[in-house]
mmCIF file of C-alpha atoms in Angstrom:
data_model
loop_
_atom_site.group_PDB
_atom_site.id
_atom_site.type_symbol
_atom_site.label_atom_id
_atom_site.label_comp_id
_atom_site.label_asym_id
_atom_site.label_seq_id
_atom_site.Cartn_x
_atom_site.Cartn_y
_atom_site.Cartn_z
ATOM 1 C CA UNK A 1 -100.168 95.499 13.114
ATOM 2 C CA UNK A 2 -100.140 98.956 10.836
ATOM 3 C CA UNK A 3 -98.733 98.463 7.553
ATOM 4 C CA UNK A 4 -95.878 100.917 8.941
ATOM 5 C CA UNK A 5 -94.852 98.454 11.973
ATOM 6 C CA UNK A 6 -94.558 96.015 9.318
ATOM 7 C CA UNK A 7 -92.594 97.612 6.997
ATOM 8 C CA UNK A 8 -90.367 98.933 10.130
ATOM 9 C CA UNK A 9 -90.611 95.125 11.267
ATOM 10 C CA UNK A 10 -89.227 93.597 7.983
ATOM 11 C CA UNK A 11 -86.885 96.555 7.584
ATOM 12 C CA UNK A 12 -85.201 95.241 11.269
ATOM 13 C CA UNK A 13 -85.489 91.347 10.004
ATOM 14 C CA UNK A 14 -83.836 92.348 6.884
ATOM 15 C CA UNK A 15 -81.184 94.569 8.603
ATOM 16 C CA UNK A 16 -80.478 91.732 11.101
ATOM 17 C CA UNK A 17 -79.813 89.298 8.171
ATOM 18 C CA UNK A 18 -77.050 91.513 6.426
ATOM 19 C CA UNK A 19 -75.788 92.195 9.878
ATOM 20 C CA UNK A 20 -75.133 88.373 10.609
ATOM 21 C CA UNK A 21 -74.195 87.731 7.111
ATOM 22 C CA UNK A 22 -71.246 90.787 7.094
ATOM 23 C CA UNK A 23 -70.589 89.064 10.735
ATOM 24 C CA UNK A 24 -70.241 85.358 9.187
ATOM 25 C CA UNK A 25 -68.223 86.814 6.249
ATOM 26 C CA UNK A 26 -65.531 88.321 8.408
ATOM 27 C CA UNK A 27 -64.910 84.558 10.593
ATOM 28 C CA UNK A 28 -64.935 83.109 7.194
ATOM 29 C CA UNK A 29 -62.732 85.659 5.038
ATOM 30 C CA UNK A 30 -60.367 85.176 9.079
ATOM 31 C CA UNK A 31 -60.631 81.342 8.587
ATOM 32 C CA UNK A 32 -59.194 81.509 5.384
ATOM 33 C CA UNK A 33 -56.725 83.449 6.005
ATOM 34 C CA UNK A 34 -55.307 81.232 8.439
ATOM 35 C CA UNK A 35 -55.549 78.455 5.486
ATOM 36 C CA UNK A 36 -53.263 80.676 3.635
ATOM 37 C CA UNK A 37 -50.715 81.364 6.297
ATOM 38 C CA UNK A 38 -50.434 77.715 6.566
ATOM 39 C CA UNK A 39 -50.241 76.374 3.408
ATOM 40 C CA UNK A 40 -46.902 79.477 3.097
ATOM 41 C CA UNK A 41 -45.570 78.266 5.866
ATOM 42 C CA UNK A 42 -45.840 74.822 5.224
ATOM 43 C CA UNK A 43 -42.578 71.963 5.356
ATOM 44 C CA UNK A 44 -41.830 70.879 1.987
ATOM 45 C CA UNK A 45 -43.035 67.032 3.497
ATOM 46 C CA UNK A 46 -46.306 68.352 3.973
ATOM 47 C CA UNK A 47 -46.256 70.587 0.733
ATOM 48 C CA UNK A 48 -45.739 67.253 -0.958
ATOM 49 C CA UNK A 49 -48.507 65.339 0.543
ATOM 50 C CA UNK A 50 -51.901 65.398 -1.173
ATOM 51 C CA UNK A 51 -53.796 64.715 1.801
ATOM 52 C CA UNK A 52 -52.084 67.787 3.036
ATOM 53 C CA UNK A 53 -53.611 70.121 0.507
ATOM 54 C CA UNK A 54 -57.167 68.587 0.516
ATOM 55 C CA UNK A 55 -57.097 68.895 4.416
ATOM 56 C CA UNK A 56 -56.480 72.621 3.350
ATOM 57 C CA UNK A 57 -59.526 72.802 0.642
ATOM 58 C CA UNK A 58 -61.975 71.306 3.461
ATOM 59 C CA UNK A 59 -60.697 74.005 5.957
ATOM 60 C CA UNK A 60 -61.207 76.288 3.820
ATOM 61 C CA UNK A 61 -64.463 75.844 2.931
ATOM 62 C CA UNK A 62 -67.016 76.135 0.269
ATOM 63 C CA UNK A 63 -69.538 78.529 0.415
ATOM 64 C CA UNK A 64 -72.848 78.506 1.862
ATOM 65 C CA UNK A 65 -75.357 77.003 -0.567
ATOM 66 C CA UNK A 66 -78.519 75.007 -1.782
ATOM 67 C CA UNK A 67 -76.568 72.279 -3.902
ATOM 68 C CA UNK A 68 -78.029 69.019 -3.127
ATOM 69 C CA UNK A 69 -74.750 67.334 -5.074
ATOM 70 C CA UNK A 70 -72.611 69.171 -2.258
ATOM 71 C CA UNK A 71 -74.695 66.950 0.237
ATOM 72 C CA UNK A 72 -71.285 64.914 1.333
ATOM 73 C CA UNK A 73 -69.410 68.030 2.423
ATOM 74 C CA UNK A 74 -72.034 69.934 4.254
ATOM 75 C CA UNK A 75 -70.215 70.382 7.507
ATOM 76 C CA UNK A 76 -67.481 72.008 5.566
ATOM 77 C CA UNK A 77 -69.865 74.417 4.449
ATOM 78 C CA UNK A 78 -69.473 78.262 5.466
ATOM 79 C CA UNK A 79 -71.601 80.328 7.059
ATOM 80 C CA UNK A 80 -71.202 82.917 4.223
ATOM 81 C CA UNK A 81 -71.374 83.189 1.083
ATOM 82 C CA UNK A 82 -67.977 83.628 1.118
ATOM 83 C CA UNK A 83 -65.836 80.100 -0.072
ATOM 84 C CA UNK A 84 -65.334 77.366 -2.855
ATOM 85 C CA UNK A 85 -67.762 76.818 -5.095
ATOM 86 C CA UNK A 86 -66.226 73.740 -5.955
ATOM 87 C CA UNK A 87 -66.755 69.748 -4.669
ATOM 88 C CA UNK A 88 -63.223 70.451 -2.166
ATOM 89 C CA UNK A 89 -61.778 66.493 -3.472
ATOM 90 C CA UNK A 90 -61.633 67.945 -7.211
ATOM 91 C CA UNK A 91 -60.112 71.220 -6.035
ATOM 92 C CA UNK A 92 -57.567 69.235 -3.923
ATOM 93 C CA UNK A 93 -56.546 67.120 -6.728
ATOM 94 C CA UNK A 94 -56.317 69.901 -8.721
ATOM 95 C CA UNK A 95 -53.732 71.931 -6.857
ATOM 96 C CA UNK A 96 -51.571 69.101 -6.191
ATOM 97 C CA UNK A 97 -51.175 68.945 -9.584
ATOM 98 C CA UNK A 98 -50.789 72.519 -10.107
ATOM 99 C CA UNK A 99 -48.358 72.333 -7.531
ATOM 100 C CA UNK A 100 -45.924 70.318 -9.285
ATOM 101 C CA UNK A 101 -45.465 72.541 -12.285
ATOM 102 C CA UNK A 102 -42.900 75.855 -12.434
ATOM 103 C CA UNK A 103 -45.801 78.364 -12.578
ATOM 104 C CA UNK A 104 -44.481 81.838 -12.481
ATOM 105 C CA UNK A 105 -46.861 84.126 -13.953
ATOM 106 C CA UNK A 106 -50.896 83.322 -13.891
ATOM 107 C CA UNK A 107 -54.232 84.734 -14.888
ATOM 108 C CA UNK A 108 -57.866 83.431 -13.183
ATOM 109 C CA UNK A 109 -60.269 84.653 -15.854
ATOM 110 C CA UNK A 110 -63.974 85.084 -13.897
ATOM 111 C CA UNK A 111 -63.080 85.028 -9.929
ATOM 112 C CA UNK A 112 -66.267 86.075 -8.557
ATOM 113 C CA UNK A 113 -65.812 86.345 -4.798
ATOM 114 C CA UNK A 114 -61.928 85.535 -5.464
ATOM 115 C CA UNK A 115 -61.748 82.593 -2.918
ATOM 116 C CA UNK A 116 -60.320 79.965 -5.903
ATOM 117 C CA UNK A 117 -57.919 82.545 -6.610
ATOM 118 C CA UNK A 118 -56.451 82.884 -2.808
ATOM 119 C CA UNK A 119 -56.243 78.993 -2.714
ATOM 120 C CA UNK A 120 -54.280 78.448 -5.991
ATOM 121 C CA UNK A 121 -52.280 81.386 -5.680
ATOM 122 C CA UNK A 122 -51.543 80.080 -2.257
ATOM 123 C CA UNK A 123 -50.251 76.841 -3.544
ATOM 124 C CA UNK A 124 -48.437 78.058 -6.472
ATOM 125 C CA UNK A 125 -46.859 81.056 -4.425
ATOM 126 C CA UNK A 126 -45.298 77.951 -1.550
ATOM 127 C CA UNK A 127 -43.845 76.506 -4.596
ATOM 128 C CA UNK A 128 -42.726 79.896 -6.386
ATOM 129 C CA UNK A 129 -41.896 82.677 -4.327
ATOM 130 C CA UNK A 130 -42.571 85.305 -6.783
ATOM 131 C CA UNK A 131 -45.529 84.345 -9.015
ATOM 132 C CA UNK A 132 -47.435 86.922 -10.216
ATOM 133 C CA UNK A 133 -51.318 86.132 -9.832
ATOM 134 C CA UNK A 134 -53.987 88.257 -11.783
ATOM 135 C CA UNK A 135 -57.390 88.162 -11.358
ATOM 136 C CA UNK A 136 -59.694 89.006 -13.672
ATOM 137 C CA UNK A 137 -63.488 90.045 -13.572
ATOM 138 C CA UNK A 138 -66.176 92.050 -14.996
ATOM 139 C CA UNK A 139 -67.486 93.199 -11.526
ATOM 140 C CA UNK A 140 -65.692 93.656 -8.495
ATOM 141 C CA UNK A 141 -67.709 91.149 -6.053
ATOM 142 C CA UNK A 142 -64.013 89.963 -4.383
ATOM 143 C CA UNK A 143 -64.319 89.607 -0.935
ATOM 144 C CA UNK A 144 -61.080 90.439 1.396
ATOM 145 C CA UNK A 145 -59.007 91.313 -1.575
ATOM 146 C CA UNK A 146 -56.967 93.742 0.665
ATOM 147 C CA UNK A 147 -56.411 91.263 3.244
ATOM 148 C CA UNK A 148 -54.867 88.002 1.059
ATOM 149 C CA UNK A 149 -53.286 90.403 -0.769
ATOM 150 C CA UNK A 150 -51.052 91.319 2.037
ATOM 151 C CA UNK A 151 -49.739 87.809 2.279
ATOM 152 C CA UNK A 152 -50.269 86.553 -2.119
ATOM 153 C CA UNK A 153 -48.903 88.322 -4.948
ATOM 154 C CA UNK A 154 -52.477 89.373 -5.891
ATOM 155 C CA UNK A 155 -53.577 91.943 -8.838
ATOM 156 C CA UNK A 156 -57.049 92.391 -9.451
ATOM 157 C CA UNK A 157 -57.601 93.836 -13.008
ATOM 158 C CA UNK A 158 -61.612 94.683 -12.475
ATOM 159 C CA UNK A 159 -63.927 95.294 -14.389
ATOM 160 C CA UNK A 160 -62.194 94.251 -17.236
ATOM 161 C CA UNK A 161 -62.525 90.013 -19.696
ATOM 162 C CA UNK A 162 -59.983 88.525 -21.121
ATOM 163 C CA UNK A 163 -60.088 90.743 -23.930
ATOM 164 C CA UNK A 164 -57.531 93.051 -21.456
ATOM 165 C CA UNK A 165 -55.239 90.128 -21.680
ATOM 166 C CA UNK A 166 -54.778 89.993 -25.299
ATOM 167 C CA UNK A 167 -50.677 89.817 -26.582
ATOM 168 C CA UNK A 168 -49.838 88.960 -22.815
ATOM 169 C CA UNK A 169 -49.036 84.993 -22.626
ATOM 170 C CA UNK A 170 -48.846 83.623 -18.700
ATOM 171 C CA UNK A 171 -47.630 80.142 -17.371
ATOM 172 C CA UNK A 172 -50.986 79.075 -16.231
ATOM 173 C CA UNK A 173 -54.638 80.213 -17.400
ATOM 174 C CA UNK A 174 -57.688 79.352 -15.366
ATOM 175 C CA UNK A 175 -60.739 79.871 -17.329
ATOM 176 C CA UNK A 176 -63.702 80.263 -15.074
ATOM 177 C CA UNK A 177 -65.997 83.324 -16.467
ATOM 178 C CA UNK A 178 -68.877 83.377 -19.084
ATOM 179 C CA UNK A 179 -69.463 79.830 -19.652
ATOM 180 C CA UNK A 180 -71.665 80.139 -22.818
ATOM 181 C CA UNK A 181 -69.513 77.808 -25.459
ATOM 182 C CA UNK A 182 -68.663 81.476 -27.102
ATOM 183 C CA UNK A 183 -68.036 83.223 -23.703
ATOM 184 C CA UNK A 184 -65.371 80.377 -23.062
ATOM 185 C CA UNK A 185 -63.981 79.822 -26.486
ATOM 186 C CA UNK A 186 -63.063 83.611 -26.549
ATOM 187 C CA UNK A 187 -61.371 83.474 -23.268
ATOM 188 C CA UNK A 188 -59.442 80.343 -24.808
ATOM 189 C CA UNK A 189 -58.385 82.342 -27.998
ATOM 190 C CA UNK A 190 -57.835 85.355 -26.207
ATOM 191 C CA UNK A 191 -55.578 84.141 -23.454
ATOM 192 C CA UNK A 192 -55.979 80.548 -22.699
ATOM 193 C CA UNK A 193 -54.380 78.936 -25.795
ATOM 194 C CA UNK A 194 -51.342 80.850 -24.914
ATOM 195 C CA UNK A 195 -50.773 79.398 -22.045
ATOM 196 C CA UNK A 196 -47.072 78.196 -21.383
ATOM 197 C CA UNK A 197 -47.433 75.505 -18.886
ATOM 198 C CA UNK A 198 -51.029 74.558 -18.849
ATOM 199 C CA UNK A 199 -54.544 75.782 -19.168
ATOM 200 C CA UNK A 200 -57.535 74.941 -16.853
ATOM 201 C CA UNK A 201 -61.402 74.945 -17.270
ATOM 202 C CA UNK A 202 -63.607 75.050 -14.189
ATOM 203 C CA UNK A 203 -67.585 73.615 -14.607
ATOM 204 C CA UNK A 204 -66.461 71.287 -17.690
ATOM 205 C CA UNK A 205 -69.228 68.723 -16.477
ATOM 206 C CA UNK A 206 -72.246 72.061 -15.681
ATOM 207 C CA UNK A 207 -74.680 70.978 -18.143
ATOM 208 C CA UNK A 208 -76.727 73.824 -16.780
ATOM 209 C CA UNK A 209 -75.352 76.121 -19.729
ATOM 210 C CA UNK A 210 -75.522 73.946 -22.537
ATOM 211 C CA UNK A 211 -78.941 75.811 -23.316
ATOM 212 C CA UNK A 212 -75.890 78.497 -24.421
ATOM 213 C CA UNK A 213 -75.532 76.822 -27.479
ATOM 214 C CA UNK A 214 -73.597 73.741 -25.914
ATOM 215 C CA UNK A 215 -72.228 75.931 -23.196
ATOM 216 C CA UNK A 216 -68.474 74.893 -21.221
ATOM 217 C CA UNK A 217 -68.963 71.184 -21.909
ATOM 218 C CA UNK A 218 -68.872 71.475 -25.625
ATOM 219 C CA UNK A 219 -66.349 74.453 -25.411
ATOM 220 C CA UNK A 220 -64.189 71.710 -23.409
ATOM 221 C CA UNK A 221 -64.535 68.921 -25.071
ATOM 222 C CA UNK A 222 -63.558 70.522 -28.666
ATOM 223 C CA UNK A 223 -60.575 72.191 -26.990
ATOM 224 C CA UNK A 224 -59.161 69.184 -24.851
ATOM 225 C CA UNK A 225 -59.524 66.922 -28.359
ATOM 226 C CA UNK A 226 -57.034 69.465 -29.868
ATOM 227 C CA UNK A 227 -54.354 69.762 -26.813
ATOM 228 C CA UNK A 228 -53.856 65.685 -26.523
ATOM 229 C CA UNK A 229 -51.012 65.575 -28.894
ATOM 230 C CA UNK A 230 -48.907 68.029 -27.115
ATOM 231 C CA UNK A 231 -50.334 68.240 -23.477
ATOM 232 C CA UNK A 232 -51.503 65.449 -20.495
ATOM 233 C CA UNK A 233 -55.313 66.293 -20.235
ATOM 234 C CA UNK A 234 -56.435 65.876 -16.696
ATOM 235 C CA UNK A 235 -60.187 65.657 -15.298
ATOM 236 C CA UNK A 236 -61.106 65.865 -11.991
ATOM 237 C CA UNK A 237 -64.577 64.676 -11.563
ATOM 238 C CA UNK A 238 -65.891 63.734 -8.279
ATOM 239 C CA UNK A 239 -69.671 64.230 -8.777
ATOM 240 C CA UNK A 240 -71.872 60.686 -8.767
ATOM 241 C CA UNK A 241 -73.847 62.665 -11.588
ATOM 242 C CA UNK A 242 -71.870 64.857 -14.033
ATOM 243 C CA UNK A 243 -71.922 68.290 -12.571
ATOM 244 C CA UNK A 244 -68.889 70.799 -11.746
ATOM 245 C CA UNK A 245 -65.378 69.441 -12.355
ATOM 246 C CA UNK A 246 -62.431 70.568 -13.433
ATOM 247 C CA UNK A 247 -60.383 70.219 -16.670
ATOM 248 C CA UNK A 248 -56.577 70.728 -16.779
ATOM 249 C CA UNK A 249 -54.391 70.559 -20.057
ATOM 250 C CA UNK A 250 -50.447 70.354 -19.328
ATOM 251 C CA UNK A 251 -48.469 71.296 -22.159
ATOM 252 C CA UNK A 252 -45.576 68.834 -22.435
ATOM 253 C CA UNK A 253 -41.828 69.574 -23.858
#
């Protein structure tokens, strides 16, 4: 084969790949859709029910990926790279706790492909009407923004960090973006201490960044040791080995 048939040849493989991809990205961003509708529409028995909501997480989906920790909920994998990135039991648990509180204005810090964000504004939108949900990134990588945002009370502030967000205080703060222990202690001082209701930390188990000079684990740990006088620290840890998680501070009073 001429090194132009290859070239043409890997050219088709390549185009074939982002063709199946954009093809498995639409079912997915369609599936959880669906999710959404459902959770809205949902009876206040089911709204109640924990099961209910992790039922919701699995159908979801996380996305496609390597993770060998993820091994237990491969078949509620995606075909894209569209989904979680989260074990779905610790983002269940999460929500159900989120879903208890009077949340009425919140701000997602980092939201990469924006699927967290449709799920928790989801949740916090069946128990609050008219929450106000902002999403905040330094790229604009959201996937089917136009779509959720026809059903969820969705702003995207992009590109922009949580520096945008300074002198504006919200009910909840999910912290999720540069997770250096500087990248996440800024987003804390800028926005996240502020919080009215409660504050959240995605990865506080990734000891993947603590080359970043301790990374999210030591930017959690320091904060969570200062909010246990006033707030109910929560961690939802699923992981046999500590890896993801998420931490959730509820101020009390």
């Amino acid at each position: 084969m001429s090194s132009d048939a290859n070239e043409d040849l890997q050219r088709a493989v390549a185009e074939a790949a982002r063709e199946g991809e954009r093809e498995a990205r639409k079912r997915d961003v369609e599936k959880g859709i669906a999710v959404i509708d459902s959770i809205l529409s949902s009876t206040d028995a089911e709204f109640a029910s924990r099961q209910f909501i992790l039922g919701k997480v699995l159908e979801f989906g996380v996305r496609r990926n390597p993770w060998k920790n993820m091994a237990p909920w491969t078949r509620h994998q995606n075909a894209s790279a569209f989904g979680l990135m989260q074990i779905p039991s610790e983002f269940a648990d999460f929500l159900f706790h989120l879903s208890r509180l009077d949340i009425r204005t919140a701000v997602e810090i980092g939201v990469m492909s924006g699927a967290s964000s449709y799920l928790i504004c989801a949740v916090l939108q069946r128990a609050n009407p008219g929450i106000d949900y902002v999403m905040v990134d330094i790229q604009d990588n959201i996937i089917g923004f136009d779509a959720f945002a026809k059903r969820l009370n969705l702003r995207k502030l992009v590109p922009a960090t949580s520096h945008k967000c300074i002198g504006q205080e919200f009910d909840f703060v999910f912290i999720d973006a540069d997770h250096s222990y500087m990248g996440a202690k800024v987003d804390w001082l800028n926005v996240g201490r502020h919080a009215r209701k409660a504050v959240a930390f995605h990865d506080i188990h990734a000891h993947e960044y603590d080359d970043r000079n301790g990374g999210i684990v030591r930017a959690w740990n320091e904060i969570k040791n200062g909010l246990v006088s006033d707030h109910v620290v929560l961690e939802f840890a699923h992981s046999p080995t500590r890896w993801m998680g998420i931490g959730l501070a509820i101020r009390q009073g």
